[in-house]
XYZ file of C-alpha atoms in Angstrom:
461
model
C 112.406 114.951 115.510
C 108.927 114.363 116.645
C 107.120 114.249 119.843
C 108.948 112.006 122.827
C 110.616 108.771 122.621
C 109.589 106.597 119.605
C 106.807 104.032 120.781
C 104.566 101.454 119.575
C 101.324 104.107 119.864
C 103.024 106.373 117.392
C 102.824 103.317 115.010
C 99.624 102.619 116.246
C 98.035 105.947 115.219
C 99.587 105.897 111.876
C 98.113 102.761 110.969
C 94.821 103.728 112.685
C 94.325 106.796 110.563
C 95.481 105.408 107.085
C 92.758 102.548 107.288
C 90.453 104.395 109.003
C 90.351 107.094 105.966
C 90.224 104.366 103.428
C 87.646 102.334 105.494
C 85.235 105.410 105.051
C 85.254 104.890 101.290
C 84.190 101.267 101.096
C 80.505 102.037 100.345
C 81.657 104.977 97.639
C 84.271 102.971 96.021
C 81.718 100.160 95.418
C 79.448 102.552 93.751
C 82.002 104.276 91.747
C 83.618 101.082 90.603
C 80.558 99.884 88.766
C 79.803 103.325 87.423
C 83.210 103.435 85.941
C 83.275 99.840 84.723
C 79.722 98.969 83.866
C 80.690 95.956 81.884
C 83.086 93.997 83.335
C 83.053 95.312 86.689
C 84.615 92.336 88.522
C 87.275 91.599 85.935
C 88.485 95.190 85.939
C 88.514 95.128 90.004
C 90.556 92.107 89.819
C 93.172 93.385 87.312
C 93.277 96.548 89.658
C 93.958 94.939 92.839
C 96.127 92.144 91.066
C 98.256 95.123 89.538
C 98.663 96.688 93.024
C 99.374 93.606 95.039
C 101.973 92.188 92.403
C 103.638 95.891 92.477
C 103.682 95.823 96.407
C 105.188 92.296 96.353
C 108.018 93.321 94.143
C 108.854 96.684 95.953
C 108.285 95.664 99.561
C 112.071 94.036 99.962
C 113.684 97.122 98.584
C 111.687 99.669 100.415
C 112.418 97.589 103.507
C 116.174 97.370 102.931
C 116.432 101.226 101.828
C 114.567 101.640 105.312
C 117.205 100.178 107.096
C 119.827 102.587 105.563
C 117.843 105.946 105.839
C 115.471 105.319 108.575
C 111.685 104.390 109.200
C 110.121 108.039 109.528
C 111.002 109.158 105.870
C 109.648 105.916 104.408
C 106.623 105.891 106.851
C 105.803 109.337 105.085
C 106.627 108.009 101.513
C 104.159 104.966 101.986
C 101.510 106.750 103.684
C 101.388 109.657 101.077
C 101.403 107.116 98.056
C 98.596 104.791 99.552
C 96.584 107.883 100.312
C 97.220 109.767 97.126
C 94.166 108.198 95.164
C 91.604 109.207 97.712
C 90.788 112.834 96.443
C 90.881 111.587 92.928
C 87.539 109.636 93.500
C 85.359 112.641 92.689
C 87.844 114.556 90.241
C 88.389 111.560 87.970
C 87.261 107.949 88.717
C 89.662 106.642 85.969
C 92.705 108.277 87.342
C 91.486 107.258 90.606
C 91.626 103.449 89.684
C 94.736 103.962 87.928
C 96.624 105.621 90.813
C 95.426 103.275 93.166
C 97.153 100.201 90.792
C 100.052 102.243 90.371
C 100.339 103.334 93.923
C 101.128 99.389 95.059
C 104.716 100.275 94.621
C 104.669 102.484 97.657
C 101.610 100.614 99.424
C 103.860 98.874 101.914
C 103.139 100.891 105.024
C 102.684 97.805 107.191
C 106.137 96.542 106.481
C 107.727 99.638 107.687
C 105.434 100.051 110.685
C 106.325 96.641 111.790
C 110.106 97.387 111.236
C 109.361 100.431 113.305
C 108.193 98.378 116.344
C 111.064 95.844 116.225
C 113.313 98.747 116.571
C 111.880 99.968 119.661
C 110.858 96.739 121.416
C 112.660 93.782 123.050
C 112.110 90.159 121.720
C 109.857 89.402 124.597
C 107.542 92.699 123.904
C 107.139 92.050 120.251
C 104.213 89.734 120.140
C 102.082 92.049 122.260
C 103.277 94.925 120.145
C 102.137 93.408 117.033
C 99.053 92.368 118.509
C 98.155 95.818 119.345
C 99.085 97.202 115.722
C 97.099 94.395 114.297
C 93.979 94.836 116.604
C 94.198 98.707 115.482
C 93.950 97.823 111.934
C 90.902 95.717 112.396
C 89.307 98.227 114.917
C 89.542 101.012 112.183
C 88.156 98.616 109.650
C 85.174 97.444 112.216
C 84.037 101.535 112.633
C 84.896 103.172 109.378
C 82.606 101.648 106.634
C 79.622 102.018 108.626
C 80.591 105.775 109.462
C 81.204 106.260 105.769
C 78.135 104.619 104.638
C 75.640 106.640 106.827
C 77.383 110.024 106.114
C 77.388 109.120 102.198
C 73.468 108.428 102.614
C 72.723 111.867 104.493
C 75.143 114.176 103.045
C 76.479 112.450 99.886
C 79.770 110.695 99.100
C 81.595 114.163 98.152
C 81.583 114.991 101.762
C 82.762 111.292 102.633
C 85.575 111.631 100.043
C 86.715 115.021 101.542
C 86.478 113.424 105.330
C 88.797 110.828 104.323
C 91.309 113.101 102.436
C 91.311 115.335 105.604
C 92.016 112.327 107.570
C 94.994 111.182 105.192
C 96.331 114.591 105.442
C 96.267 114.542 109.454
C 98.068 110.974 109.145
C 100.850 112.756 107.034
C 101.057 115.954 109.519
C 101.263 113.514 112.487
C 104.195 111.529 110.947
C 105.953 115.091 109.762
C 105.393 116.493 113.437
C 104.971 113.926 116.029
C 106.755 110.471 114.841
C 110.451 110.242 116.108
C 112.783 108.487 114.273
C 113.477 104.971 115.809
C 116.719 104.694 113.906
C 118.781 107.579 114.887
C 122.061 105.957 114.938
C 121.747 105.055 111.316
C 120.645 108.564 110.262
C 124.067 109.758 109.221
C 125.196 111.320 105.864
C 127.933 108.744 105.637
C 125.301 105.741 105.637
C 123.132 107.550 102.928
C 125.535 106.068 100.286
C 125.478 102.295 102.031
C 125.202 99.897 98.803
C 121.799 97.978 98.767
C 122.570 94.253 97.467
C 120.384 92.364 95.060
C 119.708 89.666 97.372
C 117.995 92.343 99.946
C 115.933 94.017 97.052
C 114.835 90.350 95.322
C 111.380 89.845 96.103
C 111.369 85.865 94.593
C 114.654 85.218 97.184
C 112.480 83.956 100.088
C 110.868 81.516 97.255
C 114.089 80.190 96.122
C 114.639 78.362 99.235
C 111.511 76.368 99.350
C 112.516 73.280 97.912
C 115.552 72.658 100.430
C 113.387 70.838 103.002
C 110.479 68.564 102.489
C 108.628 69.949 105.702
C 109.125 73.579 104.354
C 107.828 72.514 100.758
C 104.634 71.164 102.474
C 103.882 74.193 104.587
C 104.643 76.453 101.780
C 102.346 74.647 99.323
C 99.617 74.604 102.253
C 99.969 78.418 102.652
C 99.854 79.240 98.671
C 96.798 76.955 97.871
C 94.896 78.405 101.255
C 95.595 82.114 100.697
C 95.339 82.293 97.095
C 91.615 82.234 97.213
C 91.592 84.368 100.349
C 93.271 87.110 98.936
C 91.137 87.000 95.902
C 88.048 86.911 98.049
C 89.288 90.009 99.836
C 89.621 91.995 96.651
C 86.105 91.147 95.482
C 83.822 90.087 98.191
C 82.247 93.364 99.242
C 81.646 94.122 95.853
C 80.047 90.898 95.329
C 77.778 91.596 98.314
C 76.820 95.069 96.988
C 76.040 94.455 93.318
C 75.139 90.705 92.939
C 73.441 89.960 96.357
C 71.862 93.263 97.021
C 73.234 94.196 100.019
C 72.971 98.211 101.042
C 75.898 100.134 102.018
C 74.783 99.613 105.501
C 74.369 96.170 105.300
C 78.022 95.905 103.646
C 79.422 97.858 106.542
C 77.746 95.740 109.211
C 78.802 92.709 107.823
C 82.353 94.192 107.744
C 82.085 95.202 111.545
C 80.804 91.895 112.488
C 83.135 89.744 110.550
C 85.962 91.795 111.977
C 84.712 91.431 115.478
C 84.388 87.590 115.129
C 87.899 87.492 113.559
C 89.448 89.123 116.528
C 87.931 86.908 119.031
C 88.862 83.866 116.954
C 92.430 84.824 116.581
C 92.833 85.577 120.298
C 90.854 83.625 122.684
C 89.613 80.796 120.137
C 93.259 80.078 118.811
C 94.696 79.926 122.181
C 91.936 77.561 123.366
C 92.431 75.364 120.462
C 96.280 75.238 120.506
C 96.399 74.196 123.940
C 93.557 71.473 123.830
C 94.060 69.940 120.262
C 97.338 70.886 119.105
C 99.358 73.235 116.503
C 98.491 70.880 113.403
C 94.828 70.069 114.261
C 94.230 73.512 114.744
C 95.513 74.135 111.016
C 93.405 71.606 109.942
C 90.374 72.820 111.477
C 90.827 76.328 110.177
C 91.263 74.895 106.606
C 88.185 72.790 107.177
C 86.191 76.146 108.075
C 87.529 78.033 105.186
C 86.456 75.366 102.747
C 82.889 75.569 104.225
C 82.912 79.020 104.064
C 83.911 79.259 100.283
C 81.668 76.835 99.564
C 78.749 78.555 101.341
C 79.648 81.676 99.486
C 79.737 79.959 96.320
C 76.485 78.054 96.366
C 74.539 80.820 98.557
C 71.984 82.818 96.870
C 70.045 84.740 99.560
C 71.941 87.332 102.227
C 71.095 85.259 105.076
C 73.519 82.477 103.824
C 76.257 85.293 103.428
C 75.700 86.354 107.096
C 75.979 82.863 108.187
C 79.224 82.072 105.999
C 80.620 85.239 107.372
C 80.257 83.638 110.914
C 82.390 80.854 109.580
C 84.872 82.830 107.969
C 85.824 84.315 111.000
C 86.874 80.922 112.434
C 88.940 80.324 109.413
C 91.166 83.172 110.343
C 92.839 80.911 112.851
C 94.788 79.054 110.075
C 97.572 81.182 109.310
C 98.433 82.214 112.719
C 98.510 78.621 113.486
C 101.173 78.109 110.613
C 103.318 80.664 111.728
C 103.400 79.229 115.194
C 104.159 75.726 114.012
C 106.898 77.095 111.906
C 108.319 79.275 114.946
C 108.128 75.859 117.078
C 109.783 73.622 114.762
C 112.404 75.454 113.316
C 115.927 76.349 114.843
C 116.271 79.661 116.483
C 118.872 80.868 113.558
C 116.271 79.340 111.077
C 113.218 81.488 111.847
C 113.797 84.242 109.572
C 114.224 81.633 106.438
C 111.200 79.876 106.809
C 108.941 82.836 107.792
C 110.446 84.751 104.804
C 109.379 81.889 102.505
C 105.806 82.003 103.902
C 105.536 85.915 103.663
C 107.182 85.795 100.103
C 104.125 83.213 98.857
C 101.553 85.229 100.512
C 102.849 88.520 99.036
C 102.709 86.572 95.565
C 99.248 85.462 96.263
C 98.046 89.172 96.964
C 98.990 89.976 93.383
C 97.507 86.671 91.825
C 94.430 85.943 93.968
C 92.514 89.192 92.886
C 93.407 88.981 89.070
C 92.332 85.072 89.112
C 88.879 85.883 90.896
C 88.187 88.659 88.558
C 89.169 86.605 85.420
C 86.694 83.528 86.647
C 83.832 86.067 87.372
C 84.127 87.178 83.817
C 84.489 83.662 82.188
C 80.944 82.795 84.175
C 79.500 85.849 83.136
C 78.683 87.046 86.791
C 77.849 90.643 86.052
C 75.342 93.410 87.095
C 72.975 93.757 84.299
C 71.593 97.137 85.518
C 73.062 99.954 87.321
C 71.753 100.416 90.772
C 69.710 103.371 91.391
C 70.871 106.013 93.765
C 70.630 105.613 97.623
C 67.209 106.887 98.961
C 67.276 110.150 100.800
C 66.111 110.003 104.511
C 62.376 109.428 104.575
C 62.017 108.553 101.017
C 62.215 105.033 99.237
C 63.909 103.968 96.148
C 63.583 100.407 94.873
C 66.818 99.272 93.487
C 66.867 96.516 91.100
C 69.419 93.889 90.946
C 69.801 90.824 88.389
C 71.177 87.531 89.359
C 70.981 84.852 86.860
C 68.186 82.416 88.484
C 69.293 79.403 86.620
C 72.651 79.594 87.596
C 73.520 76.566 89.691
C 76.655 78.420 91.371
C 76.176 82.072 91.955
C 79.803 82.616 93.086
C 81.944 80.443 90.965
C 85.514 81.767 92.027
C 84.415 80.980 95.801
C 84.094 77.334 94.834
C 87.142 77.223 92.982
C 88.766 78.521 96.335
C 86.841 75.933 98.237
C 88.759 73.309 95.739
C 91.902 74.692 96.446
C 91.768 74.944 100.303
C 90.674 71.116 99.985
C 94.008 70.463 98.193
C 95.409 72.414 101.101
C 93.885 70.355 103.612
C 95.283 67.352 102.122
C 98.740 68.601 101.644
C 98.471 69.658 105.686
C 97.815 66.455 106.713
C 101.321 64.996 105.825
C 102.980 67.775 107.825
C 104.180 66.364 111.171
C 103.479 67.752 114.417
C 107.147 67.982 115.560
C 109.959 68.127 113.339
C 113.274 70.398 113.019
C 113.684 72.021 110.261
C 117.414 72.274 108.884
C 117.935 75.099 106.551
C 121.245 76.652 105.856
C 122.371 80.077 104.580
C 125.081 82.381 105.603
C 123.723 85.711 104.826
C 119.992 85.034 104.728
C 118.924 86.020 108.247
C 120.767 89.569 107.402
C 118.327 90.193 104.413
C 115.275 87.931 105.004
C 113.262 90.690 107.127
C 112.526 92.883 103.972
C 110.769 90.314 102.293
C 106.806 90.557 102.745
C 103.651 91.971 101.300
C 101.937 95.164 101.801
C 99.595 94.018 104.464
C 101.788 91.737 106.396
C 104.671 92.802 108.832
C 108.497 91.790 108.033
C 109.811 88.705 108.719
C 112.476 88.112 111.476
C 116.375 88.077 111.175
C 118.516 89.583 113.509
C 117.447 91.237 116.864
C 115.813 94.583 114.882
C 113.530 92.397 112.629
C 110.116 91.769 113.845
C 108.648 88.231 114.276
C 105.976 87.543 111.610
C 102.413 88.228 112.926
C 99.347 88.598 110.811
C 95.915 89.601 111.021
C 93.507 89.814 108.074
C 90.060 91.070 108.504
């Protein structure tokens, strides 16, 4: 039955342990990825992450609906187990490691279940703070773990890092089994196990079908799609790009993640609050899109490591866009329509999580952005090993997908100009509010419907 009453801290620990384990593998994964696919590294990375994202998009509504009937604890256990299942395979069989990663997308929706768990145990006025705590924990785990994994890999070897990550994942599973109490005890009855699940609850495209019913919603959804598509692709390939193309060491990549994470947390809390009060909601969105265009263009044309660091600081400011979009929707939609529009936005972001990585990998492949020589192993302490990287010097655009992303966000900025600052959205659906909470993507909370459904919040590092 777990330890104590259900609390936000149970959810926080589950999220921290899962993403801390994966964060440890940041540096080893980049090396194994290139050793396994030396000829088309970026293409294969995009396909792997793309398949995982699409499977998560398709399965998240069904898992959310089932957790409403069978309870959260069993699905927390299921999602954490399958999300972490590929970890020990890194050293056993790299091919199986990447194959299981792509297939694990069917169950890799821990965030959806965690935020539903939080919604069950918090009042509506408490949820925003609770979701902020969970999102900050996610960011904190990624701020610290890549640096720790890079250091241990350099000193003791990658095998120890994989063993440690596996142990932390098992600890997370044991914590769920022993310590996490069920947040839906009133529904954990054998009579409810046979409750029917309607197609509307399990349909991942249900949220997208409502997009054209209101012109304002259509503008918002187009803005989200055009701005998040390159963002999703960037998350899937950027650290590999730093490691293999720009010549960053494992420690430099870990430090980059840490700095970017800290700056993003500051931007999404202090800076976002100040901007919303001073320049308004719509102007905050436009400013965030402007920073995203600058960041992606800088990544696209940047050919030196210092340019990546400078653009990373701009990237932190661009992270204010989606929270500002969610706030705009929350303010302009009627109280009984929050779930409708938030569900559309979440569905579009989930779709981008599948399309973005595959698109970036394909563009890298078209422009022949590949590493010609395999990096030599990391030097032991006190030793010196020169790693040779090759980047086409005659290439005007070192990172073509990032420049494509900048053009996409520019279109999003032009569309966002037509979104009014204050309006009332008028969408009606008799049974939408009951089901919309189950639509979302793996790294995004579920959307609000009735009292038990969470308010949409999102923090990506």
